[in-house]
mmCIF file with all atom_site columns, C-alpha atoms in Angstrom:
data_model
loop_
_atom_site.group_PDB
_atom_site.id
_atom_site.type_symbol
_atom_site.label_atom_id
_atom_site.label_alt_id
_atom_site.label_comp_id
_atom_site.label_asym_id
_atom_site.label_entity_id
_atom_site.label_seq_id
_atom_site.pdbx_PDB_ins_code
_atom_site.Cartn_x
_atom_site.Cartn_y
_atom_site.Cartn_z
_atom_site.occupancy
_atom_site.B_iso_or_equiv
_atom_site.pdbx_formal_charge
_atom_site.auth_seq_id
_atom_site.auth_comp_id
_atom_site.auth_asym_id
_atom_site.auth_atom_id
_atom_site.pdbx_PDB_model_num
ATOM 1   C CA . MET A 1 1   ? 230.546 -13.147 -54.299 1.00 51.00 ? 241 MET A CA 1
ATOM 2   C CA . ASN A 1 2   ? 230.241 -16.951 -53.647 1.00 79.00 ? 242 ASN A CA 1
ATOM 3   C CA . GLU A 1 3   ? 231.422 -19.218 -56.307 1.00 89.00 ? 243 GLU A CA 1
ATOM 4   C CA . TYR A 1 4   ? 227.984 -20.798 -56.507 1.00 91.00 ? 244 TYR A CA 1
ATOM 5   C CA . ALA A 1 5   ? 226.559 -17.452 -57.735 1.00 92.00 ? 245 ALA A CA 1
ATOM 6   C CA . SER A 1 6   ? 228.338 -17.703 -60.991 1.00 93.00 ? 246 SER A CA 1
ATOM 7   C CA . LEU A 1 7   ? 225.445 -20.849 -61.776 1.00 95.00 ? 247 LEU A CA 1
ATOM 8   C CA . ILE A 1 8   ? 222.655 -19.045 -60.909 1.00 95.00 ? 248 ILE A CA 1
ATOM 9   C CA . GLY A 1 9   ? 219.913 -19.547 -63.254 1.00 95.00 ? 249 GLY A CA 1
ATOM 10  C CA . GLU A 1 10  ? 221.597 -22.656 -64.770 1.00 95.00 ? 250 GLU A CA 1
ATOM 11  C CA . LYS A 1 11  ? 220.632 -26.425 -64.406 1.00 96.00 ? 251 LYS A CA 1
ATOM 12  C CA . VAL A 1 12  ? 222.785 -28.086 -61.990 1.00 97.00 ? 252 VAL A CA 1
ATOM 13  C CA . VAL A 1 13  ? 223.346 -31.118 -59.921 1.00 96.00 ? 253 VAL A CA 1
ATOM 14  C CA . LEU A 1 14  ? 223.791 -30.527 -56.290 1.00 95.00 ? 254 LEU A CA 1
ATOM 15  C CA . GLU A 1 15  ? 225.260 -33.456 -53.911 1.00 96.00 ? 255 GLU A CA 1
ATOM 16  C CA . ILE A 1 16  ? 223.925 -33.123 -50.287 1.00 95.00 ? 256 ILE A CA 1
ATOM 17  C CA . SER A 1 17  ? 225.009 -35.108 -47.286 1.00 92.00 ? 257 SER A CA 1
ATOM 18  C CA . GLY A 1 18  ? 223.990 -38.801 -47.455 1.00 89.00 ? 258 GLY A CA 1
ATOM 19  C CA . LYS A 1 19  ? 225.311 -39.034 -50.861 1.00 90.00 ? 259 LYS A CA 1
ATOM 20  C CA . ARG A 1 20  ? 221.984 -37.761 -52.339 1.00 92.00 ? 260 ARG A CA 1
ATOM 21  C CA . LEU A 1 21  ? 221.818 -36.100 -55.532 1.00 95.00 ? 261 LEU A CA 1
ATOM 22  C CA . LEU A 1 22  ? 219.421 -33.375 -56.433 1.00 95.00 ? 262 LEU A CA 1
ATOM 23  C CA . PRO A 1 23  ? 219.276 -32.117 -59.982 1.00 96.00 ? 263 PRO A CA 1
ATOM 24  C CA . GLY A 1 24  ? 217.379 -28.771 -60.813 1.00 95.00 ? 264 GLY A CA 1
ATOM 25  C CA . ARG A 1 25  ? 217.901 -25.224 -61.314 1.00 95.00 ? 265 ARG A CA 1
ATOM 26  C CA . LEU A 1 26  ? 219.829 -22.824 -59.247 1.00 96.00 ? 266 LEU A CA 1
ATOM 27  C CA . ILE A 1 27  ? 217.668 -20.014 -58.308 1.00 95.00 ? 267 ILE A CA 1
ATOM 28  C CA . ASP A 1 28  ? 219.788 -18.165 -55.805 1.00 95.00 ? 268 ASP A CA 1
ATOM 29  C CA . VAL A 1 29  ? 222.699 -18.225 -53.359 1.00 95.00 ? 269 VAL A CA 1
ATOM 30  C CA . GLY A 1 30  ? 223.063 -16.570 -50.015 1.00 95.00 ? 270 GLY A CA 1
ATOM 31  C CA . SER A 1 31  ? 225.399 -16.131 -47.286 1.00 94.00 ? 271 SER A CA 1
ATOM 32  C CA . ASP A 1 32  ? 224.997 -19.692 -46.068 1.00 95.00 ? 272 ASP A CA 1
ATOM 33  C CA . ILE A 1 33  ? 222.183 -21.422 -48.085 1.00 96.00 ? 273 ILE A CA 1
ATOM 34  C CA . VAL A 1 34  ? 221.346 -22.084 -51.793 1.00 96.00 ? 274 VAL A CA 1
ATOM 35  C CA . VAL A 1 35  ? 217.897 -22.111 -53.107 1.00 96.00 ? 275 VAL A CA 1
ATOM 36  C CA . LEU A 1 36  ? 217.291 -24.924 -55.907 1.00 96.00 ? 276 LEU A CA 1
ATOM 37  C CA . LEU A 1 37  ? 214.233 -25.366 -58.225 1.00 95.00 ? 277 LEU A CA 1
ATOM 38  C CA . TYR A 1 38  ? 213.349 -29.156 -58.181 1.00 93.00 ? 278 TYR A CA 1
ATOM 39  C CA . GLN A 1 39  ? 210.510 -30.323 -59.643 1.00 88.00 ? 279 GLN A CA 1
ATOM 40  C CA . LEU A 1 40  ? 208.563 -27.420 -59.148 1.00 88.00 ? 280 LEU A CA 1
ATOM 41  C CA . ARG A 1 41  ? 209.713 -27.328 -55.418 1.00 92.00 ? 281 ARG A CA 1
ATOM 42  C CA . TYR A 1 42  ? 211.606 -24.649 -53.762 1.00 95.00 ? 282 TYR A CA 1
ATOM 43  C CA . LEU A 1 43  ? 214.681 -26.275 -51.779 1.00 97.00 ? 283 LEU A CA 1
ATOM 44  C CA . TYR A 1 44  ? 216.317 -24.239 -49.363 1.00 97.00 ? 284 TYR A CA 1
ATOM 45  C CA . ILE A 1 45  ? 219.659 -25.995 -48.704 1.00 97.00 ? 285 ILE A CA 1
ATOM 46  C CA . PRO A 1 46  ? 222.187 -24.922 -46.141 1.00 97.00 ? 286 PRO A CA 1
ATOM 47  C CA . PHE A 1 47  ? 225.893 -24.720 -47.458 1.00 96.00 ? 287 PHE A CA 1
ATOM 48  C CA . ALA A 1 48  ? 226.614 -27.000 -44.330 1.00 95.00 ? 288 ALA A CA 1
ATOM 49  C CA . HIS A 1 49  ? 225.231 -29.920 -46.270 1.00 96.00 ? 289 HIS A CA 1
ATOM 50  C CA . VAL A 1 50  ? 226.264 -29.026 -49.824 1.00 96.00 ? 290 VAL A CA 1
ATOM 51  C CA . HIS A 1 51  ? 229.056 -31.266 -50.505 1.00 96.00 ? 291 HIS A CA 1
ATOM 52  C CA . ASN A 1 52  ? 229.501 -30.418 -54.147 1.00 96.00 ? 292 ASN A CA 1
ATOM 53  C CA . LEU A 1 53  ? 227.651 -28.399 -56.967 1.00 95.00 ? 293 LEU A CA 1
ATOM 54  C CA . LYS A 1 54  ? 228.333 -28.682 -60.725 1.00 95.00 ? 294 LYS A CA 1
ATOM 55  C CA . ALA A 1 55  ? 226.461 -27.571 -63.906 1.00 94.00 ? 295 ALA A CA 1
ATOM 56  C CA . ASP A 1 56  ? 224.194 -30.130 -65.284 1.00 92.00 ? 296 ASP A CA 1
ATOM 57  C CA . VAL A 1 57  ? 225.330 -31.103 -68.704 1.00 87.00 ? 297 VAL A CA 1
ATOM 58  C CA . SER A 1 58  ? 223.556 -34.372 -69.211 1.00 80.00 ? 298 SER A CA 1
ATOM 59  C CA . SER A 1 59  ? 219.810 -32.767 -68.374 1.00 59.00 ? 299 SER A CA 1
ATOM 60  C CA . GLY A 1 60  ? 218.271 -32.747 -71.660 1.00 59.00 ? 300 GLY A CA 1
ATOM 61  C CA . GLU A 1 61  ? 215.029 -30.941 -71.497 1.00 52.00 ? 301 GLU A CA 1
ATOM 62  C CA . GLY A 1 62  ? 215.344 -29.608 -68.109 1.00 47.00 ? 302 GLY A CA 1
ATOM 63  C CA . SER A 1 63  ? 216.468 -31.440 -64.624 1.00 45.00 ? 303 SER A CA 1
ATOM 64  C CA . GLU A 1 64  ? 213.511 -29.637 -62.705 1.00 53.00 ? 304 GLU A CA 1
ATOM 65  C CA . SER A 1 65  ? 210.958 -31.193 -65.209 1.00 47.00 ? 305 SER A CA 1
ATOM 66  C CA . GLY A 1 66  ? 209.577 -34.939 -64.933 1.00 44.00 ? 306 GLY A CA 1
ATOM 67  C CA . SER A 1 67  ? 207.468 -35.940 -61.937 1.00 45.00 ? 307 SER A CA 1
ATOM 68  C CA . GLN A 1 68  ? 206.294 -32.862 -60.540 1.00 48.00 ? 308 GLN A CA 1
ATOM 69  C CA . ALA A 1 69  ? 204.640 -32.130 -57.465 1.00 46.00 ? 309 ALA A CA 1
ATOM 70  C CA . GLU A 1 70  ? 201.025 -31.695 -57.158 1.00 54.00 ? 310 GLU A CA 1
ATOM 71  C CA . GLU A 1 71  ? 201.243 -27.824 -55.852 1.00 61.00 ? 311 GLU A CA 1
ATOM 72  C CA . PRO A 1 72  ? 204.454 -25.895 -56.324 1.00 72.00 ? 312 PRO A CA 1
ATOM 73  C CA . SER A 1 73  ? 205.823 -24.857 -53.311 1.00 87.00 ? 313 SER A CA 1
ATOM 74  C CA . ILE A 1 74  ? 206.817 -21.234 -52.848 1.00 89.00 ? 314 ILE A CA 1
ATOM 75  C CA . GLY A 1 75  ? 209.999 -19.157 -53.088 1.00 89.00 ? 315 GLY A CA 1
ATOM 76  C CA . LEU A 1 76  ? 210.521 -17.062 -49.856 1.00 91.00 ? 316 LEU A CA 1
ATOM 77  C CA . LEU A 1 77  ? 211.627 -13.293 -50.519 1.00 86.00 ? 317 LEU A CA 1
ATOM 78  C CA . VAL A 1 78  ? 213.953 -12.126 -48.006 1.00 88.00 ? 318 VAL A CA 1
ATOM 79  C CA . ASP A 1 79  ? 216.932 -9.366  -48.211 1.00 86.00 ? 319 ASP A CA 1
ATOM 80  C CA . GLN A 1 80  ? 220.275 -10.856 -47.830 1.00 88.00 ? 320 GLN A CA 1
ATOM 81  C CA . LEU A 1 81  ? 219.391 -14.294 -47.898 1.00 94.00 ? 321 LEU A CA 1
ATOM 82  C CA . ASN A 1 82  ? 220.503 -16.736 -45.297 1.00 95.00 ? 322 ASN A CA 1
ATOM 83  C CA . VAL A 1 83  ? 219.362 -19.496 -42.959 1.00 96.00 ? 323 VAL A CA 1
ATOM 84  C CA . ALA A 1 84  ? 218.121 -17.481 -40.127 1.00 95.00 ? 324 ALA A CA 1
ATOM 85  C CA . LYS A 1 85  ? 216.020 -15.188 -42.480 1.00 95.00 ? 325 LYS A CA 1
ATOM 86  C CA . ILE A 1 86  ? 214.387 -18.020 -44.288 1.00 96.00 ? 326 ILE A CA 1
ATOM 87  C CA . MET A 1 87  ? 213.451 -19.861 -41.027 1.00 96.00 ? 327 MET A CA 1
ATOM 88  C CA . GLN A 1 88  ? 211.689 -16.589 -39.743 1.00 95.00 ? 328 GLN A CA 1
ATOM 89  C CA . GLU A 1 89  ? 210.020 -16.069 -42.980 1.00 94.00 ? 329 GLU A CA 1
ATOM 90  C CA . ALA A 1 90  ? 208.727 -19.565 -42.976 1.00 95.00 ? 330 ALA A CA 1
ATOM 91  C CA . LYS A 1 91  ? 207.155 -19.267 -39.566 1.00 94.00 ? 331 LYS A CA 1
ATOM 92  C CA . GLY A 1 92  ? 203.557 -20.321 -39.451 1.00 92.00 ? 332 GLY A CA 1
ATOM 93  C CA . LEU A 1 93  ? 203.848 -22.059 -42.955 1.00 93.00 ? 333 LEU A CA 1
ATOM 94  C CA . PHE A 1 94  ? 203.167 -25.803 -43.517 1.00 93.00 ? 334 PHE A CA 1
ATOM 95  C CA . VAL A 1 95  ? 206.701 -27.125 -44.569 1.00 95.00 ? 335 VAL A CA 1
ATOM 96  C CA . GLU A 1 96  ? 208.565 -30.166 -45.625 1.00 96.00 ? 336 GLU A CA 1
ATOM 97  C CA . ILE A 1 97  ? 212.045 -30.524 -44.185 1.00 96.00 ? 337 ILE A CA 1
ATOM 98  C CA . TYR A 1 98  ? 214.458 -33.627 -44.704 1.00 96.00 ? 338 TYR A CA 1
ATOM 99  C CA . VAL A 1 99  ? 216.777 -34.550 -41.972 1.00 95.00 ? 339 VAL A CA 1
ATOM 100 C CA . SER A 1 100 ? 217.905 -38.028 -42.577 1.00 89.00 ? 340 SER A CA 1
ATOM 101 C CA . GLY A 1 101 ? 216.857 -41.605 -43.801 1.00 82.00 ? 341 GLY A CA 1
ATOM 102 C CA . ASN A 1 102 ? 214.283 -41.982 -46.911 1.00 80.00 ? 342 ASN A CA 1
ATOM 103 C CA . LYS A 1 103 ? 211.513 -40.022 -45.479 1.00 84.00 ? 343 LYS A CA 1
ATOM 104 C CA . SER A 1 104 ? 210.783 -36.034 -44.937 1.00 92.00 ? 344 SER A CA 1
ATOM 105 C CA . ILE A 1 105 ? 208.981 -34.537 -42.142 1.00 94.00 ? 345 ILE A CA 1
ATOM 106 C CA . HIS A 1 106 ? 205.831 -32.571 -42.577 1.00 94.00 ? 346 HIS A CA 1
ATOM 107 C CA . GLY A 1 107 ? 204.567 -29.831 -40.415 1.00 94.00 ? 347 GLY A CA 1
ATOM 108 C CA . TYR A 1 108 ? 203.818 -26.324 -39.279 1.00 94.00 ? 348 TYR A CA 1
ATOM 109 C CA . LEU A 1 109 ? 206.884 -24.318 -38.393 1.00 95.00 ? 349 LEU A CA 1
ATOM 110 C CA . ASN A 1 110 ? 206.410 -22.816 -35.156 1.00 91.00 ? 350 ASN A CA 1
ATOM 111 C CA . GLY A 1 111 ? 209.260 -21.769 -32.957 1.00 90.00 ? 351 GLY A CA 1
ATOM 112 C CA . VAL A 1 112 ? 212.430 -20.775 -34.213 1.00 95.00 ? 352 VAL A CA 1
ATOM 113 C CA . MET A 1 113 ? 215.366 -20.688 -31.590 1.00 95.00 ? 353 MET A CA 1
ATOM 114 C CA . ASN A 1 114 ? 219.165 -20.482 -31.580 1.00 94.00 ? 354 ASN A CA 1
ATOM 115 C CA . ASP A 1 115 ? 220.240 -24.068 -32.827 1.00 96.00 ? 355 ASP A CA 1
ATOM 116 C CA . TYR A 1 116 ? 216.664 -25.734 -33.344 1.00 97.00 ? 356 TYR A CA 1
ATOM 117 C CA . PHE A 1 117 ? 213.124 -25.114 -34.325 1.00 97.00 ? 357 PHE A CA 1
ATOM 118 C CA . THR A 1 118 ? 209.887 -26.641 -33.631 1.00 96.00 ? 358 THR A CA 1
ATOM 119 C CA . LEU A 1 119 ? 207.366 -28.157 -36.136 1.00 95.00 ? 359 LEU A CA 1
ATOM 120 C CA . TYR A 1 120 ? 203.902 -29.209 -35.245 1.00 93.00 ? 360 TYR A CA 1
ATOM 121 C CA . SER A 1 121 ? 203.068 -32.445 -37.209 1.00 90.00 ? 361 SER A CA 1
ATOM 122 C CA . PRO A 1 122 ? 199.380 -33.604 -37.403 1.00 85.00 ? 362 PRO A CA 1
ATOM 123 C CA . ILE A 1 123 ? 200.871 -37.248 -36.989 1.00 86.00 ? 363 ILE A CA 1
ATOM 124 C CA . HIS A 1 124 ? 203.482 -36.516 -34.258 1.00 89.00 ? 364 HIS A CA 1
ATOM 125 C CA . GLY A 1 125 ? 202.525 -33.417 -32.521 1.00 91.00 ? 365 GLY A CA 1
ATOM 126 C CA . THR A 1 126 ? 205.527 -31.085 -31.561 1.00 93.00 ? 366 THR A CA 1
ATOM 127 C CA . ILE A 1 127 ? 208.730 -32.265 -33.021 1.00 95.00 ? 367 ILE A CA 1
ATOM 128 C CA . TYR A 1 128 ? 212.169 -30.355 -31.742 1.00 96.00 ? 368 TYR A CA 1
ATOM 129 C CA . VAL A 1 129 ? 214.486 -30.411 -34.933 1.00 97.00 ? 369 VAL A CA 1
ATOM 130 C CA . ALA A 1 130 ? 218.350 -29.617 -34.497 1.00 97.00 ? 370 ALA A CA 1
ATOM 131 C CA . LEU A 1 131 ? 218.913 -27.128 -37.275 1.00 97.00 ? 371 LEU A CA 1
ATOM 132 C CA . SER A 1 132 ? 222.428 -28.347 -37.874 1.00 97.00 ? 372 SER A CA 1
ATOM 133 C CA . HIS A 1 133 ? 220.681 -31.510 -39.287 1.00 97.00 ? 373 HIS A CA 1
ATOM 134 C CA . MET A 1 134 ? 218.178 -29.886 -41.538 1.00 97.00 ? 374 MET A CA 1
ATOM 135 C CA . LYS A 1 135 ? 219.384 -30.770 -45.052 1.00 97.00 ? 375 LYS A CA 1
ATOM 136 C CA . TRP A 1 136 ? 216.480 -28.668 -46.871 1.00 97.00 ? 376 TRP A CA 1
ATOM 137 C CA . LEU A 1 137 ? 213.201 -27.219 -46.139 1.00 97.00 ? 377 LEU A CA 1
ATOM 138 C CA . ILE A 1 138 ? 210.517 -26.517 -48.553 1.00 97.00 ? 378 ILE A CA 1
ATOM 139 C CA . PRO A 1 139 ? 207.698 -23.980 -47.571 1.00 96.00 ? 379 PRO A CA 1
ATOM 140 C CA . TYR A 1 140 ? 204.260 -24.772 -49.188 1.00 92.00 ? 380 TYR A CA 1
ATOM 141 C CA . PRO A 1 141 ? 201.899 -21.797 -49.908 1.00 86.00 ? 381 PRO A CA 1
ATOM 142 C CA . THR A 1 142 ? 199.272 -20.584 -47.504 1.00 79.00 ? 382 THR A CA 1
ATOM 143 C CA . SER A 1 143 ? 196.595 -22.267 -49.684 1.00 75.00 ? 383 SER A CA 1
ATOM 144 C CA . HIS A 1 144 ? 197.894 -25.753 -49.434 1.00 72.00 ? 384 HIS A CA 1
ATOM 145 C CA . VAL A 1 145 ? 195.599 -28.122 -47.686 1.00 69.00 ? 385 VAL A CA 1
ATOM 146 C CA . PRO A 1 146 ? 197.858 -31.023 -45.914 1.00 72.00 ? 386 PRO A CA 1
ATOM 147 C CA . TYR A 1 147 ? 196.446 -34.224 -46.054 1.00 68.00 ? 387 TYR A CA 1
ATOM 148 C CA . ALA A 1 148 ? 193.274 -32.772 -47.903 1.00 60.00 ? 388 ALA A CA 1
ATOM 149 C CA . ARG A 1 149 ? 191.828 -31.425 -44.674 1.00 62.00 ? 389 ARG A CA 1
ATOM 150 C CA . SER A 1 150 ? 188.909 -29.049 -44.534 1.00 55.00 ? 390 SER A CA 1
ATOM 151 C CA . THR A 1 151 ? 191.664 -26.327 -43.764 1.00 52.00 ? 391 THR A CA 1
ATOM 152 C CA . GLY A 1 152 ? 194.870 -25.298 -44.467 1.00 46.00 ? 392 GLY A CA 1
ATOM 153 C CA . THR A 1 153 ? 195.606 -23.119 -41.683 1.00 50.00 ? 393 THR A CA 1
ATOM 154 C CA . ALA A 1 154 ? 197.927 -23.679 -38.805 1.00 52.00 ? 394 ALA A CA 1
ATOM 155 C CA . PRO A 1 155 ? 196.284 -25.505 -35.659 1.00 56.00 ? 395 PRO A CA 1
ATOM 156 C CA . MET A 1 156 ? 196.195 -22.501 -33.697 1.00 45.00 ? 396 MET A CA 1
ATOM 157 C CA . GLY A 1 157 ? 194.529 -24.165 -30.697 1.00 42.00 ? 397 GLY A CA 1
ATOM 158 C CA . GLN A 1 158 ? 197.827 -26.253 -30.321 1.00 56.00 ? 398 GLN A CA 1
ATOM 159 C CA . THR A 1 159 ? 199.607 -25.172 -27.028 1.00 56.00 ? 399 THR A CA 1
ATOM 160 C CA . GLN A 1 160 ? 203.444 -24.289 -28.077 1.00 65.00 ? 400 GLN A CA 1
ATOM 161 C CA . PRO A 1 161 ? 205.473 -25.755 -25.451 1.00 67.00 ? 401 PRO A CA 1
ATOM 162 C CA . SER A 1 162 ? 207.952 -23.463 -23.307 1.00 80.00 ? 402 SER A CA 1
ATOM 163 C CA . LEU A 1 163 ? 211.198 -23.206 -25.237 1.00 89.00 ? 403 LEU A CA 1
ATOM 164 C CA . ALA A 1 164 ? 214.655 -22.944 -23.984 1.00 93.00 ? 404 ALA A CA 1
ATOM 165 C CA . LYS A 1 165 ? 217.018 -20.928 -26.263 1.00 94.00 ? 405 LYS A CA 1
ATOM 166 C CA . ASN A 1 166 ? 219.150 -23.977 -27.232 1.00 96.00 ? 406 ASN A CA 1
ATOM 167 C CA . PHE A 1 167 ? 218.513 -27.552 -28.065 1.00 97.00 ? 407 PHE A CA 1
ATOM 168 C CA . GLU A 1 168 ? 220.237 -28.971 -25.107 1.00 97.00 ? 408 GLU A CA 1
ATOM 169 C CA . GLY A 1 169 ? 218.275 -26.724 -22.709 1.00 96.00 ? 409 GLY A CA 1
ATOM 170 C CA . THR A 1 170 ? 214.896 -27.855 -24.380 1.00 94.00 ? 410 THR A CA 1
ATOM 171 C CA . LEU A 1 171 ? 216.233 -31.561 -23.895 1.00 95.00 ? 411 LEU A CA 1
ATOM 172 C CA . LYS A 1 172 ? 216.536 -30.656 -20.312 1.00 95.00 ? 412 LYS A CA 1
ATOM 173 C CA . LYS A 1 173 ? 213.534 -29.240 -19.562 1.00 94.00 ? 413 LYS A CA 1
ATOM 174 C CA . GLU A 1 174 ? 211.826 -32.756 -20.811 1.00 94.00 ? 414 GLU A CA 1
ATOM 175 C CA . GLU A 1 175 ? 213.795 -34.549 -18.150 1.00 96.00 ? 415 GLU A CA 1
ATOM 176 C CA . GLY A 1 176 ? 211.658 -37.422 -16.708 1.00 96.00 ? 416 GLY A CA 1
ATOM 177 C CA . LYS A 1 177 ? 209.476 -37.578 -19.789 1.00 95.00 ? 417 LYS A CA 1
ATOM 178 C CA . MET A 1 178 ? 209.251 -40.501 -22.314 1.00 95.00 ? 418 MET A CA 1
ATOM 179 C CA . ALA A 1 179 ? 210.880 -39.345 -25.834 1.00 95.00 ? 419 ALA A CA 1
ATOM 180 C CA . VAL A 1 180 ? 211.268 -40.764 -29.354 1.00 95.00 ? 420 VAL A CA 1
ATOM 181 C CA . ILE A 1 181 ? 214.673 -39.764 -30.504 1.00 94.00 ? 421 ILE A CA 1
ATOM 182 C CA . ASP A 1 182 ? 215.191 -39.163 -34.354 1.00 94.00 ? 422 ASP A CA 1
ATOM 183 C CA . LEU A 1 183 ? 211.781 -40.485 -34.931 1.00 90.00 ? 423 LEU A CA 1
ATOM 184 C CA . SER A 1 184 ? 213.331 -44.158 -34.673 1.00 82.00 ? 424 SER A CA 1
ATOM 185 C CA . GLY A 1 185 ? 211.663 -47.317 -33.725 1.00 75.00 ? 425 GLY A CA 1
ATOM 186 C CA . ALA A 1 186 ? 214.943 -48.535 -32.147 1.00 78.00 ? 426 ALA A CA 1
ATOM 187 C CA . SER A 1 187 ? 214.614 -49.370 -28.585 1.00 76.00 ? 427 SER A CA 1
ATOM 188 C CA . GLU A 1 188 ? 217.204 -47.442 -27.402 1.00 76.00 ? 428 GLU A CA 1
ATOM 189 C CA . ARG A 1 189 ? 215.547 -44.559 -29.037 1.00 88.00 ? 429 ARG A CA 1
ATOM 190 C CA . ILE A 1 190 ? 212.256 -44.926 -27.405 1.00 93.00 ? 430 ILE A CA 1
ATOM 191 C CA . ALA A 1 191 ? 213.021 -44.091 -23.876 1.00 94.00 ? 431 ALA A CA 1
ATOM 192 C CA . VAL A 1 192 ? 212.779 -41.654 -20.742 1.00 96.00 ? 432 VAL A CA 1
ATOM 193 C CA . ILE A 1 193 ? 215.053 -39.018 -20.689 1.00 96.00 ? 433 ILE A CA 1
ATOM 194 C CA . LYS A 1 194 ? 217.021 -39.640 -17.487 1.00 96.00 ? 434 LYS A CA 1
ATOM 195 C CA . GLY A 1 195 ? 219.413 -36.645 -17.564 1.00 96.00 ? 435 GLY A CA 1
ATOM 196 C CA . VAL A 1 196 ? 220.888 -33.985 -19.988 1.00 97.00 ? 436 VAL A CA 1
ATOM 197 C CA . ALA A 1 197 ? 224.412 -32.540 -18.732 1.00 96.00 ? 437 ALA A CA 1
ATOM 198 C CA . GLY A 1 198 ? 227.647 -31.502 -20.871 1.00 96.00 ? 438 GLY A CA 1
ATOM 199 C CA . GLY A 1 199 ? 226.435 -32.443 -24.311 1.00 96.00 ? 439 GLY A CA 1
ATOM 200 C CA . ILE A 1 200 ? 225.099 -35.784 -23.355 1.00 97.00 ? 440 ILE A CA 1
ATOM 201 C CA . ILE A 1 201 ? 221.580 -37.132 -22.913 1.00 96.00 ? 441 ILE A CA 1
ATOM 202 C CA . ASN A 1 202 ? 221.177 -40.236 -20.821 1.00 97.00 ? 442 ASN A CA 1
ATOM 203 C CA . VAL A 1 203 ? 218.015 -42.262 -21.629 1.00 96.00 ? 443 VAL A CA 1
ATOM 204 C CA . ILE A 1 204 ? 216.703 -45.377 -20.299 1.00 95.00 ? 444 ILE A CA 1
ATOM 205 C CA . ASP A 1 205 ? 214.853 -47.588 -22.332 1.00 93.00 ? 445 ASP A CA 1
ATOM 206 C CA . ALA A 1 206 ? 211.926 -50.230 -21.582 1.00 92.00 ? 446 ALA A CA 1
ATOM 207 C CA . ASP A 1 207 ? 214.255 -52.900 -20.513 1.00 93.00 ? 447 ASP A CA 1
ATOM 208 C CA . GLY A 1 208 ? 215.894 -50.442 -18.110 1.00 94.00 ? 448 GLY A CA 1
ATOM 209 C CA . ASN A 1 209 ? 219.287 -50.073 -19.883 1.00 94.00 ? 449 ASN A CA 1
ATOM 210 C CA . SER A 1 210 ? 220.921 -46.953 -19.892 1.00 95.00 ? 450 SER A CA 1
ATOM 211 C CA . THR A 1 211 ? 222.238 -45.254 -23.196 1.00 94.00 ? 451 THR A CA 1
ATOM 212 C CA . LEU A 1 212 ? 224.423 -42.172 -23.372 1.00 96.00 ? 452 LEU A CA 1
ATOM 213 C CA . LEU A 1 213 ? 223.716 -40.113 -26.390 1.00 96.00 ? 453 LEU A CA 1
ATOM 214 C CA . ASN A 1 214 ? 225.836 -37.360 -27.969 1.00 97.00 ? 454 ASN A CA 1
ATOM 215 C CA . ILE A 1 215 ? 223.515 -34.542 -28.231 1.00 97.00 ? 455 ILE A CA 1
ATOM 216 C CA . ALA A 1 216 ? 225.294 -33.247 -31.389 1.00 96.00 ? 456 ALA A CA 1
ATOM 217 C CA . HIS A 1 217 ? 224.080 -36.388 -33.353 1.00 95.00 ? 457 HIS A CA 1
ATOM 218 C CA . VAL A 1 218 ? 220.306 -36.184 -32.030 1.00 96.00 ? 458 VAL A CA 1
ATOM 219 C CA . LYS A 1 219 ? 218.511 -34.847 -35.036 1.00 96.00 ? 459 LYS A CA 1
ATOM 220 C CA . THR A 1 220 ? 214.812 -34.735 -33.684 1.00 96.00 ? 460 THR A CA 1
ATOM 221 C CA . MET A 1 221 ? 212.787 -35.493 -30.400 1.00 95.00 ? 461 MET A CA 1
ATOM 222 C CA . VAL A 1 222 ? 209.270 -35.956 -29.884 1.00 95.00 ? 462 VAL A CA 1
ATOM 223 C CA . VAL A 1 223 ? 207.888 -36.110 -26.396 1.00 93.00 ? 463 VAL A CA 1
ATOM 224 C CA . PRO A 1 224 ? 204.265 -37.764 -26.653 1.00 88.00 ? 464 PRO A CA 1
ATOM 225 C CA . LYS A 1 225 ? 201.812 -35.808 -24.660 1.00 78.00 ? 465 LYS A CA 1
#
């Protein structure tokens, strides 16, 4: 059994990629994922981004208390807990994911492929997300109403793009189109996809400059419709 499992039910502090510390209660441990209760939110965190985990000896009343979410998120129930099964279980739900920076991304989890998945965001439309860069996932209850709109159900009228099996294949399908890479405002990250091959994406910015990006470091992509 994984050594993390010895701390299930205990208050812990977990450090993830980006030197971010998350105090909470360790709820479960799977083959490649841990579940942390943090401020009434169930965070599903892949092992790949867990740098260390230790008992929280200074938490006082409980590190999962404090400023709490307006509505608790939900704990997904699966046999043999792992990333792949959690992603499948969360399909169709409104979720929060954290990739990098100081902001999370919210949307409906739609397609789940080999090494990436898609979110439908009311703000950005369809977002392609490389699974290897997902630091955590928080699933909301089906009763949750995003942005206090009149309905909390997934926008079924939204056309799901044709998806390739892997992330590079999907980037290649979007050749010739304008894209926003990593939801960034940097000029070289708002560009036309000129070509995709051998793990490299060639993008052309507004000034006509070419930048070769290593796909392994591309976290998200939006192709405006």
